[in-house]
Coordinates of C-alpha atoms in Angstrom, one line a residue:
Chain B
X1 CA -0.3 0.2 0.3
X2 CA 1.2 3.1 -1.4
X3 CA 2.0 6.7 1.3
X4 CA -1.3 8.0 -0.3
X5 CA -3.2 5.3 -0.8
X6 CA -2.6 5.0 3.1
X7 CA -4.1 8.6 4.0
X8 CA -7.1 8.9 1.2
X9 CA -8.3 5.6 3.5
X10 CA -7.7 7.5 6.5
X11 CA -9.9 10.6 5.8
X12 CA -12.5 8.1 4.0
X13 CA -12.3 6.1 7.3
X14 CA -12.2 9.8 9.2
X15 CA -15.7 10.8 7.1
X16 CA -17.2 7.4 8.3
X17 CA -15.9 7.6 11.4
X18 CA -17.5 11.1 12.1
X19 CA -21.5 9.5 11.4
X20 CA -20.6 6.8 13.9
X21 CA -19.1 8.4 16.3
X22 CA -22.5 11.1 16.2
X23 CA -24.9 8.1 16.6
X24 CA -22.9 6.6 19.3
X25 CA -22.7 9.9 20.9
X26 CA -27.1 10.2 21.2
X27 CA -26.3 6.5 22.0
X28 CA -23.7 6.4 25.3
X29 CA -26.7 9.5 26.0
X30 CA -29.3 6.9 27.3
X31 CA -26.4 4.9 28.3
X32 CA -24.1 7.3 30.0
X33 CA -28.0 9.0 31.9
X34 CA -30.6 5.8 31.9
X35 CA -28.1 2.3 31.4
X36 CA -30.3 0.9 29.4
X37 CA -29.5 -0.2 25.6
X38 CA -31.9 1.4 23.5
X39 CA -32.1 -0.9 20.1
X40 CA -34.4 2.2 19.3
X41 CA -31.8 4.6 18.1
X42 CA -30.7 3.7 14.2
X43 CA -34.3 3.7 13.5
X44 CA -34.6 6.9 15.5
X45 CA -32.1 8.3 12.9
X46 CA -33.3 6.2 9.5
X47 CA -36.3 8.5 9.8
X48 CA -34.1 11.1 10.3
X49 CA -33.0 10.4 6.6
X50 CA -36.3 9.8 6.2
X51 CA -37.8 13.6 7.0
X52 CA -34.3 14.9 5.2
X53 CA -35.3 12.8 2.4
X54 CA -38.9 14.5 2.2
X55 CA -38.0 18.1 3.4
X56 CA -35.2 18.9 1.0
X57 CA -37.5 19.3 -2.1
X58 CA -39.7 21.4 -0.7
X59 CA -38.0 23.5 1.2
X60 CA -34.8 23.8 -0.8
X61 CA -37.0 26.1 -4.1
X62 CA -37.6 28.0 -1.2
X63 CA -33.8 29.1 -0.7
X64 CA -32.5 30.7 -3.6
X65 CA -30.2 33.9 -4.7
X66 CA -27.6 34.5 -1.4
X67 CA -29.7 32.4 0.7
X68 CA -28.9 29.1 -0.6
X69 CA -26.4 27.7 1.5
X70 CA -29.2 28.0 4.1
X71 CA -31.3 25.5 2.4
X72 CA -29.7 22.5 3.4
X73 CA -29.2 24.3 6.7
X74 CA -33.0 25.0 6.8
X75 CA -33.7 21.3 6.0
X76 CA -30.8 20.3 8.5
X77 CA -33.0 22.2 11.2
X78 CA -36.0 20.9 10.7
X79 CA -35.4 17.3 10.8
X80 CA -34.1 17.6 14.3
X81 CA -36.8 19.1 15.7
X82 CA -39.3 16.6 14.4
X83 CA -35.8 14.1 15.9
X84 CA -36.3 15.8 18.4
X85 CA -39.5 15.0 19.0
X86 CA -39.9 11.4 17.6
X87 CA -37.6 10.8 20.2
X88 CA -39.7 12.6 23.0
X89 CA -42.5 10.4 21.9
X90 CA -41.3 7.7 22.2
X91 CA -39.7 8.6 26.3
X92 CA -42.7 8.9 26.4
X93 CA -44.9 6.4 26.0
X94 CA -43.1 3.7 25.5
X95 CA -40.2 4.0 28.1
X96 CA -41.4 6.0 31.1
X97 CA -43.7 3.7 32.0
X98 CA -42.1 1.2 32.9
X99 CA -39.1 3.6 34.3
X100 CA -39.4 1.8 38.0
X101 CA -39.7 -1.7 36.1
X102 CA -37.1 -4.3 35.7
X103 CA -34.4 -2.9 33.4
X104 CA -35.6 -6.1 30.8
X105 CA -38.7 -5.0 30.6
X106 CA -37.4 -1.8 28.7
X107 CA -34.8 -3.7 26.8
X108 CA -37.9 -6.0 25.2
X109 CA -39.7 -2.5 24.3
X110 CA -37.0 -1.3 22.9
X111 CA -36.3 -4.2 21.4
X112 CA -40.5 -3.6 19.9
X113 CA -40.0 -0.3 18.8
X114 CA -37.1 -1.1 16.9
X115 CA -39.3 -3.3 15.0
X116 CA -42.5 -0.5 15.0
X117 CA -40.5 1.9 13.5
X118 CA -38.8 -0.6 11.7
X119 CA -41.7 -1.7 10.0
X120 CA -43.5 1.1 9.7
X121 CA -41.2 3.1 8.1
X122 CA -41.3 0.1 5.9
X123 CA -44.6 0.5 5.2
X124 CA -44.7 4.3 4.6
X125 CA -42.3 5.4 3.0
X126 CA -41.9 1.9 1.0
X127 CA -39.5 -0.6 0.2
X128 CA -37.9 0.1 -2.5
X129 CA -34.0 2.3 -2.1
X130 CA -35.0 5.8 -2.5
X131 CA -31.4 8.3 -3.4
X132 CA -31.0 10.7 -1.2
X133 CA -31.7 14.8 -2.8
X134 CA -28.2 16.8 -2.8
X135 CA -28.4 19.1 -0.3
X136 CA -24.8 20.5 -2.1
X137 CA -23.1 20.1 -4.1
X138 CA -20.1 17.0 -4.2
X139 CA -17.0 17.6 -5.5
X140 CA -13.0 17.3 -4.6
X141 CA -11.7 19.6 -3.0
X142 CA -8.8 21.3 -5.2
X143 CA -5.2 21.7 -3.5
X144 CA -5.1 18.5 -2.1
X145 CA -2.7 16.4 -4.5
X146 CA -3.4 13.0 -5.2
X147 CA -5.4 12.7 -2.0
X148 CA -9.7 13.2 -2.7
X149 CA -11.6 14.9 0.0
X150 CA -14.9 15.5 -0.9
X151 CA -17.2 18.4 0.1
X152 CA -19.4 15.5 2.1
X153 CA -16.5 14.5 3.2
X154 CA -15.4 17.6 4.8
X155 CA -19.1 18.8 5.7
X156 CA -19.5 15.4 7.5
X157 CA -16.2 15.5 9.8
X158 CA -17.6 19.5 10.3
X159 CA -20.7 19.0 11.3
X160 CA -19.6 16.0 13.7
X161 CA -17.1 18.3 15.1
X162 CA -19.6 20.8 16.1
X163 CA -22.4 18.6 18.0
X164 CA -19.9 17.1 19.1
X165 CA -18.2 20.9 21.1
X166 CA -22.7 21.2 21.2
X167 CA -23.0 18.2 23.1
X168 CA -20.0 19.5 25.9
X169 CA -20.7 22.0 26.6
X170 CA -24.6 21.4 27.3
X171 CA -23.6 18.7 29.6
X172 CA -20.1 20.2 31.3
X173 CA -21.7 24.2 31.6
X174 CA -24.8 24.3 31.4
X175 CA -27.2 22.8 34.4
X176 CA -29.1 20.6 32.8
X177 CA -25.9 19.0 32.3
X178 CA -25.2 18.8 35.7
X179 CA -28.9 17.4 36.7
X180 CA -28.4 15.0 33.7
X181 CA -24.3 13.9 35.0
X182 CA -26.1 14.0 38.3
X183 CA -28.9 11.6 37.2
X184 CA -26.1 9.5 35.8
X185 CA -24.3 9.2 39.5
X186 CA -27.6 8.3 41.8
X187 CA -31.0 8.6 40.7
X188 CA -32.7 8.5 43.9
X189 CA -30.5 11.5 45.2
X190 CA -31.3 13.8 42.2
X191 CA -34.6 13.4 42.7
X192 CA -34.1 14.0 46.4
X193 CA -31.8 17.2 45.1
X194 CA -35.0 19.0 43.1
X195 CA -34.3 17.6 39.7
X196 CA -36.7 16.7 38.0
X197 CA -36.0 13.5 36.8
X198 CA -38.8 13.3 34.0
X199 CA -37.2 16.5 31.6
X200 CA -33.7 15.6 33.1
X201 CA -34.7 12.3 31.0
X202 CA -37.4 13.4 27.5
X203 CA -34.6 16.3 26.8
X204 CA -31.9 13.5 27.3
X205 CA -33.7 12.0 23.9
X206 CA -34.7 15.1 22.7
X207 CA -31.0 15.7 22.6
X208 CA -29.7 12.3 21.0
X209 CA -32.9 12.4 18.3
X210 CA -31.4 16.1 17.9
X211 CA -27.4 14.2 16.7
X212 CA -29.1 11.3 15.4
X213 CA -31.6 13.3 12.8
X214 CA -27.9 15.0 12.1
X215 CA -26.7 11.7 11.2
X216 CA -29.3 11.1 8.9
X217 CA -30.4 14.3 7.1
X218 CA -26.0 14.5 7.2
X219 CA -25.3 15.2 3.2
X220 CA -24.2 11.9 1.4
X221 CA -23.7 10.9 -1.6
X222 CA -24.9 6.9 -1.0
X223 CA -28.6 6.5 -1.5
X224 CA -30.6 5.3 1.1
X225 CA -32.7 2.8 1.8
X226 CA -35.6 1.2 4.3
X227 CA -36.3 -2.4 3.8
X228 CA -37.0 -4.1 0.9
X229 CA -38.5 -7.1 -0.5
X230 CA -38.3 -10.8 0.1
X231 CA -36.9 -11.3 -3.1
X232 CA -34.3 -8.3 -2.8
X233 CA -32.8 -9.2 1.1
X234 CA -29.3 -9.4 0.7
X235 CA -28.9 -5.8 -0.1
X236 CA -32.5 -4.5 1.9
X237 CA -31.7 -1.7 3.7
X238 CA -33.7 -3.3 6.6
X239 CA -30.1 -4.7 7.4
X240 CA -28.4 -2.0 7.2
X241 CA -30.0 0.4 9.7
X242 CA -30.4 -2.7 11.9
X243 CA -26.6 -2.7 11.1
X244 CA -26.2 0.8 13.1
X245 CA -29.3 0.1 15.1
X246 CA -26.4 -2.3 16.6
X247 CA -23.1 -1.0 15.2
X248 CA -23.8 1.8 17.5
X249 CA -23.6 -0.6 20.3
X250 CA -20.6 -1.5 20.3
X251 CA -18.7 1.7 19.0
X252 CA -20.1 2.9 22.2
X253 CA -19.0 -0.7 24.5
X254 CA -15.4 0.2 21.9
X255 CA -15.1 4.0 23.4
X256 CA -15.5 1.9 27.5
X257 CA -18.6 3.6 27.8
X258 CA -17.0 7.6 27.8
X259 CA -19.2 8.4 29.8
X260 CA -20.5 12.1 30.4
X261 CA -19.6 12.8 33.2
X262 CA -16.3 11.0 33.9
X263 CA -17.8 9.3 36.8
X264 CA -15.9 9.4 40.6
X265 CA -14.4 6.8 41.4
X266 CA -15.3 7.4 44.9
X267 CA -19.1 8.6 44.1
X268 CA -19.1 5.4 42.3
X269 CA -18.2 3.3 44.7
X270 CA -20.7 5.1 47.3
X271 CA -23.4 4.1 45.3
X272 CA -22.8 0.6 44.7
X273 CA -21.1 -0.2 48.2
X274 CA -21.4 2.3 51.1
X275 CA -25.2 3.6 50.0
X276 CA -26.3 -0.1 48.3
X277 CA -30.3 1.5 49.3
X278 CA -30.0 3.3 45.5
X279 CA -29.1 0.7 43.8
X280 CA -32.8 -1.5 43.3
X281 CA -33.1 2.0 41.9
X282 CA -30.5 2.2 39.9
X283 CA -31.2 -1.6 38.4
X284 CA -34.7 -0.1 37.4
X285 CA -34.1 3.0 36.0
Chain H
X1 CA -42.1 -39.7 44.6
X2 CA -45.4 -40.4 43.5
X3 CA -46.3 -36.8 41.5
X4 CA -43.1 -37.5 39.4
X5 CA -44.2 -40.7 38.3
X6 CA -47.1 -39.1 36.9
X7 CA -44.9 -36.3 35.5
X8 CA -43.2 -39.9 33.2
X9 CA -46.5 -41.6 32.9
X10 CA -47.6 -38.0 30.7
X11 CA -44.5 -37.8 29.4
X12 CA -45.2 -41.3 27.6
X13 CA -49.1 -40.3 27.1
X14 CA -48.2 -38.0 24.8
X15 CA -45.1 -39.7 22.9
X16 CA -47.9 -42.5 22.5
X17 CA -50.9 -40.2 21.7
X18 CA -48.7 -38.2 19.1
X19 CA -47.6 -41.3 17.4
X20 CA -51.1 -41.8 17.2
X21 CA -52.5 -39.0 15.9
X22 CA -49.4 -38.5 13.0
X23 CA -50.2 -42.2 12.4
X24 CA -53.8 -40.1 11.1
X25 CA -52.5 -37.2 9.8
X26 CA -51.7 -38.4 5.9
X27 CA -55.7 -36.7 5.9
X28 CA -54.4 -33.7 7.2
X29 CA -54.2 -30.7 4.6
X30 CA -50.8 -30.3 4.6
X31 CA -49.9 -26.2 5.4
X32 CA -51.9 -27.2 8.2
X33 CA -49.8 -30.6 9.2
X34 CA -46.7 -28.3 8.3
X35 CA -47.9 -25.3 11.0
X36 CA -49.1 -27.6 13.4
X37 CA -45.4 -29.0 13.3
X38 CA -44.1 -25.4 13.8
X39 CA -45.7 -25.3 16.5
X40 CA -44.0 -28.1 18.1
X41 CA -40.7 -26.4 17.1
X42 CA -41.7 -23.7 18.5
X43 CA -42.7 -24.9 21.6
X44 CA -39.4 -26.9 21.5
X45 CA -37.4 -23.8 22.0
X46 CA -38.6 -21.6 23.4
X47 CA -39.6 -24.0 27.0
X48 CA -35.9 -24.4 26.3
X49 CA -35.0 -20.9 26.1
X50 CA -37.2 -20.1 29.0
X51 CA -34.8 -21.9 31.3
X52 CA -32.3 -19.8 30.3
X53 CA -33.9 -16.8 30.7
X54 CA -36.9 -17.4 32.5
X55 CA -36.1 -19.9 34.9
X56 CA -31.7 -19.0 35.7
X57 CA -32.3 -15.2 34.1
X58 CA -29.8 -14.9 31.7
X59 CA -31.4 -12.5 29.2
X60 CA -30.0 -14.6 25.7
X61 CA -30.9 -13.0 22.3
X62 CA -29.0 -15.8 20.0
X63 CA -31.5 -19.3 20.3
X64 CA -31.4 -18.2 17.2
X65 CA -28.1 -18.9 16.4
X66 CA -27.9 -22.9 18.4
X67 CA -30.8 -23.1 16.2
X68 CA -29.4 -22.7 12.7
X69 CA -26.2 -25.4 14.6
X70 CA -28.7 -27.9 15.0
X71 CA -30.4 -27.5 12.3
X72 CA -26.8 -27.6 10.0
X73 CA -25.4 -30.3 11.5
X74 CA -27.6 -32.7 11.1
X75 CA -29.6 -31.5 7.2
X76 CA -25.3 -32.0 6.5
X77 CA -25.3 -35.4 8.3
X78 CA -28.5 -36.9 7.2
X79 CA -28.1 -35.8 3.5
X80 CA -24.6 -36.5 3.3
X81 CA -23.5 -38.9 5.3
X82 CA -26.5 -41.4 4.9
X83 CA -25.4 -44.0 2.6
X84 CA -22.8 -46.4 4.4
X85 CA -25.6 -46.4 7.3
X86 CA -28.7 -47.4 5.1
X87 CA -25.9 -49.8 2.9
X88 CA -25.1 -51.7 6.3
X89 CA -28.5 -51.9 7.1
X90 CA -30.5 -52.9 3.1
X91 CA -31.5 -49.3 2.4
X92 CA -33.6 -46.5 3.8
X93 CA -36.6 -49.0 5.6
X94 CA -38.4 -47.7 8.8
X95 CA -35.6 -48.8 11.3
X96 CA -32.2 -47.3 8.8
X97 CA -34.8 -44.1 8.9
X98 CA -35.3 -43.7 11.9
X99 CA -32.3 -44.9 13.7
X100 CA -30.8 -41.8 11.0
X101 CA -32.8 -39.8 12.1
X102 CA -32.6 -40.2 15.7
X103 CA -28.8 -40.3 15.7
X104 CA -28.6 -36.8 13.7
X105 CA -31.2 -34.6 15.8
X106 CA -28.6 -34.9 19.2
X107 CA -26.0 -34.7 16.9
X108 CA -26.9 -31.5 15.6
X109 CA -28.0 -31.3 19.3
X110 CA -25.0 -32.0 20.6
X111 CA -23.5 -30.1 18.5
X112 CA -25.2 -26.8 19.9
X113 CA -25.3 -28.0 22.9
X114 CA -21.0 -27.6 21.9
X115 CA -21.3 -24.7 20.5
X116 CA -23.5 -23.1 23.7
X117 CA -20.5 -24.5 25.9
X118 CA -18.3 -22.2 24.1
X119 CA -20.1 -19.0 24.0
X120 CA -21.3 -19.8 27.4
X121 CA -18.2 -19.5 28.8
X122 CA -16.8 -16.3 28.5
X123 CA -20.4 -14.6 28.0
X124 CA -22.2 -15.6 30.9
X125 CA -19.5 -13.8 33.6
X126 CA -21.7 -10.7 32.3
X127 CA -25.2 -9.6 33.3
X128 CA -28.6 -8.7 32.0
X129 CA -28.1 -6.7 29.2
X130 CA -24.4 -6.9 28.3
X131 CA -25.3 -10.4 28.8
X132 CA -27.7 -10.2 25.9
X133 CA -25.9 -7.8 23.5
X134 CA -22.7 -10.4 24.2
X135 CA -25.2 -13.3 22.6
X136 CA -26.7 -11.8 20.0
X137 CA -23.0 -10.7 18.6
X138 CA -22.7 -14.5 19.0
X139 CA -25.4 -15.4 17.6
X140 CA -25.0 -12.6 14.7
X141 CA -21.6 -14.7 14.5
X142 CA -22.5 -18.6 14.0
X143 CA -25.2 -17.0 11.4
X144 CA -22.7 -15.6 9.9
X145 CA -19.5 -18.7 9.7
X146 CA -22.7 -20.6 8.1
X147 CA -23.2 -17.5 5.6
X148 CA -19.5 -18.4 4.5
X149 CA -19.1 -22.5 4.8
X150 CA -19.4 -23.2 0.8
X151 CA -19.7 -26.8 1.8
X152 CA -23.7 -26.4 3.8
X153 CA -24.0 -23.9 0.6
X154 CA -23.3 -20.6 1.9
X155 CA -26.0 -18.5 1.3
X156 CA -27.8 -20.2 -0.9
X157 CA -28.8 -22.2 2.0
X158 CA -28.6 -25.9 1.9
X159 CA -31.3 -27.8 0.0
X160 CA -31.8 -31.5 -0.9
X161 CA -32.6 -32.6 2.0
X162 CA -35.0 -35.8 3.5
X163 CA -38.4 -35.1 4.7
X164 CA -38.2 -37.1 8.2
X165 CA -40.2 -35.1 10.6
X166 CA -43.5 -36.0 11.4
X167 CA -45.6 -35.2 14.2
X168 CA -44.6 -38.0 16.1
X169 CA -41.1 -36.4 16.4
X170 CA -41.9 -33.1 16.4
X171 CA -44.7 -34.0 19.7
X172 CA -42.2 -36.2 21.7
X173 CA -39.3 -33.8 20.9
X174 CA -41.7 -30.8 22.3
X175 CA -42.8 -33.0 25.4
X176 CA -39.3 -34.0 26.0
X177 CA -38.7 -31.2 26.5
X178 CA -41.1 -29.9 28.9
X179 CA -40.5 -32.9 30.2
X180 CA -36.7 -32.3 31.4
X181 CA -37.4 -28.6 32.0
X182 CA -39.7 -29.6 34.7
X183 CA -38.8 -32.3 36.0
X184 CA -34.7 -30.3 36.3
X185 CA -36.7 -27.3 37.7
X186 CA -38.7 -29.1 40.2
X187 CA -34.7 -31.9 41.2
X188 CA -32.9 -30.3 44.2
X189 CA -30.4 -29.9 42.1
X190 CA -32.8 -27.4 39.5
X191 CA -33.7 -24.9 42.5
X192 CA -30.3 -23.8 41.9
X193 CA -31.7 -22.8 38.7
X194 CA -33.9 -19.7 40.5
X195 CA -31.6 -19.2 43.4
X196 CA -29.4 -17.5 40.5
X197 CA -32.1 -15.9 38.8
X198 CA -33.8 -15.0 42.5
X199 CA -30.5 -13.4 43.9
X200 CA -26.9 -14.3 42.9
X201 CA -24.5 -13.0 45.9
X202 CA -27.1 -15.2 48.6
X203 CA -26.7 -18.7 46.5
X204 CA -22.7 -17.9 45.6
X205 CA -22.1 -17.3 49.6
X206 CA -24.5 -20.3 50.6
X207 CA -22.3 -22.0 48.2
X208 CA -24.3 -22.7 44.9
X209 CA -21.7 -22.0 42.5
X210 CA -23.3 -19.9 39.7
X211 CA -21.4 -19.7 37.3
X212 CA -21.7 -24.0 36.1
X213 CA -25.1 -23.7 36.8
X214 CA -25.5 -20.2 34.6
X215 CA -24.0 -22.9 31.6
X216 CA -25.9 -25.2 32.7
X217 CA -29.0 -24.3 31.9
X218 CA -27.5 -22.2 28.3
X219 CA -25.8 -25.4 27.8
X220 CA -29.2 -27.6 27.8
X221 CA -31.2 -25.1 26.8
X222 CA -28.3 -24.8 23.0
X223 CA -29.1 -28.4 23.4
X224 CA -33.3 -28.4 23.2
X225 CA -32.8 -25.8 20.1
X226 CA -30.1 -27.5 18.3
X227 CA -32.4 -30.7 18.2
X228 CA -35.2 -28.5 17.2
X229 CA -33.2 -27.2 14.2
X230 CA -32.6 -30.5 13.5
X231 CA -36.9 -31.4 13.0
X232 CA -37.2 -27.8 11.3
X233 CA -34.5 -28.6 8.7
X234 CA -36.6 -32.0 7.5
X235 CA -39.5 -30.3 7.8
X236 CA -38.7 -27.7 5.7
X237 CA -36.3 -29.6 3.1
X238 CA -34.6 -26.4 2.4
X239 CA -32.7 -23.8 4.9
X240 CA -31.5 -20.6 4.8
X241 CA -28.9 -19.1 7.5
X242 CA -30.9 -15.1 6.6
X243 CA -33.7 -17.8 8.0
X244 CA -31.6 -18.2 11.5
X245 CA -31.1 -14.2 11.8
X246 CA -32.1 -12.4 15.2
X247 CA -35.7 -11.4 13.9
X248 CA -35.4 -15.1 14.3
X249 CA -33.9 -15.5 18.0
X250 CA -36.8 -12.4 19.0
X251 CA -40.1 -14.6 18.0
X252 CA -38.7 -16.7 20.7
X253 CA -37.8 -14.5 23.1
X254 CA -40.9 -13.1 22.7
X255 CA -42.9 -16.2 23.1
X256 CA -41.0 -16.5 26.5
X257 CA -42.2 -13.3 27.3
X258 CA -45.8 -13.5 25.9
X259 CA -46.1 -16.9 28.3
X260 CA -44.0 -15.7 31.4
X261 CA -39.9 -16.0 31.6
X262 CA -40.0 -19.6 34.3
X263 CA -43.4 -21.1 33.4
X264 CA -43.3 -23.3 31.3
X265 CA -47.3 -24.1 30.4
X266 CA -47.2 -20.4 29.7
X267 CA -44.5 -20.6 27.4
X268 CA -45.9 -23.5 25.3
X269 CA -49.3 -21.7 25.5
X270 CA -47.5 -18.6 23.9
X271 CA -45.6 -20.4 20.9
X272 CA -48.8 -21.5 19.9
X273 CA -50.7 -18.6 20.3
X274 CA -48.1 -17.3 18.0
X275 CA -47.9 -18.9 15.7
X276 CA -51.1 -18.7 14.6
X277 CA -51.8 -15.7 15.0
X278 CA -48.6 -15.5 12.5
X279 CA -49.9 -18.1 10.1
X280 CA -53.7 -16.6 10.8
X281 CA -52.6 -12.6 10.1
X282 CA -51.5 -14.4 6.5
X283 CA -55.8 -15.2 6.0
X284 CA -56.3 -10.9 7.5
X285 CA -54.4 -9.4 3.9
X286 CA -57.2 -11.0 2.1
X287 CA -59.8 -10.4 3.8
X288 CA -61.7 -8.1 1.1
X289 CA -65.1 -6.9 3.7
X290 CA -61.9 -5.1 6.3
X291 CA -60.9 -1.8 5.0
X292 CA -58.0 -1.3 3.0
X293 CA -55.5 -0.1 5.2
X294 CA -55.9 -3.0 7.8
X295 CA -55.4 -5.2 5.7
X296 CA -52.1 -3.4 4.1
X297 CA -50.5 -3.2 8.4
X298 CA -51.7 -7.3 8.3
X299 CA -50.0 -8.4 5.4
X300 CA -46.6 -6.5 7.3
X301 CA -47.3 -9.2 10.0
X302 CA -44.2 -8.0 11.8
X303 CA -45.8 -4.5 12.9
X304 CA -48.6 -6.2 15.0
X305 CA -45.9 -8.1 16.3
X306 CA -44.2 -4.6 17.7
X307 CA -47.2 -3.7 18.4
X308 CA -47.9 -6.9 20.5
X309 CA -44.9 -7.0 22.3
X310 CA -44.8 -2.6 23.4
X311 CA -49.1 -3.6 24.9
X312 CA -47.5 -6.5 26.6
X313 CA -44.4 -4.4 28.1
X314 CA -47.0 -2.1 29.0
X315 CA -50.0 -3.5 30.5
X316 CA -48.5 -7.4 31.4
X317 CA -45.2 -7.1 32.3
X318 CA -45.3 -10.1 34.0
X319 CA -46.7 -12.8 30.9
X320 CA -49.6 -13.9 30.2
X321 CA -49.1 -16.8 32.7
X322 CA -46.0 -15.5 34.9
X323 CA -46.2 -14.3 37.9
X324 CA -45.1 -9.9 39.1
X325 CA -41.7 -10.8 40.7
X326 CA -41.6 -8.9 44.0
X327 CA -41.1 -5.5 43.0
X328 CA -37.7 -3.9 42.9
X329 CA -36.1 -6.9 42.6
X330 CA -34.8 -7.5 39.0
X331 CA -34.4 -10.8 37.6
X332 CA -30.6 -11.5 37.7
X333 CA -29.9 -8.4 39.8
X334 CA -30.3 -6.5 42.9
X335 CA -30.8 -8.0 46.2
X336 CA -34.2 -6.3 48.2
X337 CA -34.4 -7.9 52.0
X338 CA -37.9 -10.1 53.4
X339 CA -39.8 -8.0 55.4
X340 CA -39.3 -9.3 58.9
X341 CA -43.2 -10.5 60.1
X342 CA -44.1 -8.2 62.9
X343 CA -44.0 -9.0 66.4
X344 CA -47.3 -9.8 67.7
X345 CA -48.0 -8.7 71.6

């Protein structure tokens, strides 16, 4: 492998990795705060992609002339809002009533929600692959020598970095972020301190849905698909979504649960050993 | 002691009954017969998984993988290596086929059990949803390995399997599975599974090797899944790796959860109910008097499936037949002290 090839693959890997990081980020938000595996993660991401698909032909014509660059941003923001709404709705309808139940119950519900979104999406959007509209001109950036860096790759990378910074800011510097970290550490104590658990959890869901949709509607050069007939199952996007859904979980683990809070070991010790009474709540939450 | 003998008699009666019914099953429509056989296979799978998920409290999401191993091993042996046996026993007659079928079923089960051991020993150190993810991953690994093994057809699937599975075999295996699981749980040894589920720390403290119990449950469950896979392969005569994917595992898990974790009767009932429901939905999509939208949803059966799953978890998380665990004790999870009786004056 020549060095050019190596750096080319490195760039490709970085841009694709940026996408995955964005998904895993949302995933770790839920896992970090609520401690349960959200199987429906990849499916909300799918909804985000389809929002982008249906919104852009309707929104982009309104942005002409000097406003043209704002078009994709508008699509992105609207998609984020829709997905946030979806995330909150799912949390409210499916997960909130189960907060006090065993973790397994929530896990199974999450599988149910995932299947529902997946096949519901196939029902509503149809099973045929759709090609995603071009949100921004996709061309190689000049002046990189033998290497090819496309504008979409760059955009994906920049969007990911921006969202990462924004998320870190929210978690580390705002009141809400502090509440989230508190909740992750010890839900009972957090509630005693006057943190409204429901609001925080809803917000977490909204936020991660935002991240996901950002990925979903990022300008990409690939077509999007949702499911396929059984005949074409091998190439079906359905499997792909499911793979995404699973891959996020893997990435999250590979990162060693990089927790939002950089959790204090002593606090963790207190939680699990010194004040074991809080454990019940924890395993249920 | 008497109770134990009753169970043995019931097992014997079930096997004989399935033999009699099977003998007169020639007149049954072959579509219905196929569904009845699938019900039996699903009962075996679900009851086997219930030993892992329900009684031992270890959440496994890779049951379809073990089923795949059983199916492929049994199918491969009975297709490629039956010639020698037939030659020795004078051609494919009743006796040689019976012997062949029993041995390939057991071989499939043993192969799946071995896989269960290999998977179980490292992964059963994990708990709860970590274990679920690991078993899910192993299930996928098994499927992908089969998909890339050219000797069994790879992604094209494996065809040309003899149709040996009859009603008798299916329901005998189901009856034996139920018998083994019920007797195991009722035995002194089997109480260990329940203690592992209810409180791992306490069972370690009283000298129960929790890892050993978990692995035992896992291996046994995998064995039954392997046998069920062998039955499945010899019933459909064609198997394909994508028929043993994640969704298949979820189907079995849903049966266990719908029936109620840790209730063998409930799980068997749920296996019957769900198999019939999924088949019935095929017809619903053909009813012209129903509104278009309902027919279209019914045609996409997984939507209804997932809604049932969510509704069940919200309204009756213990399943149809299950008992609600004591509040605050998640399966395989934390501890809670029993309430002390009030002191009377």
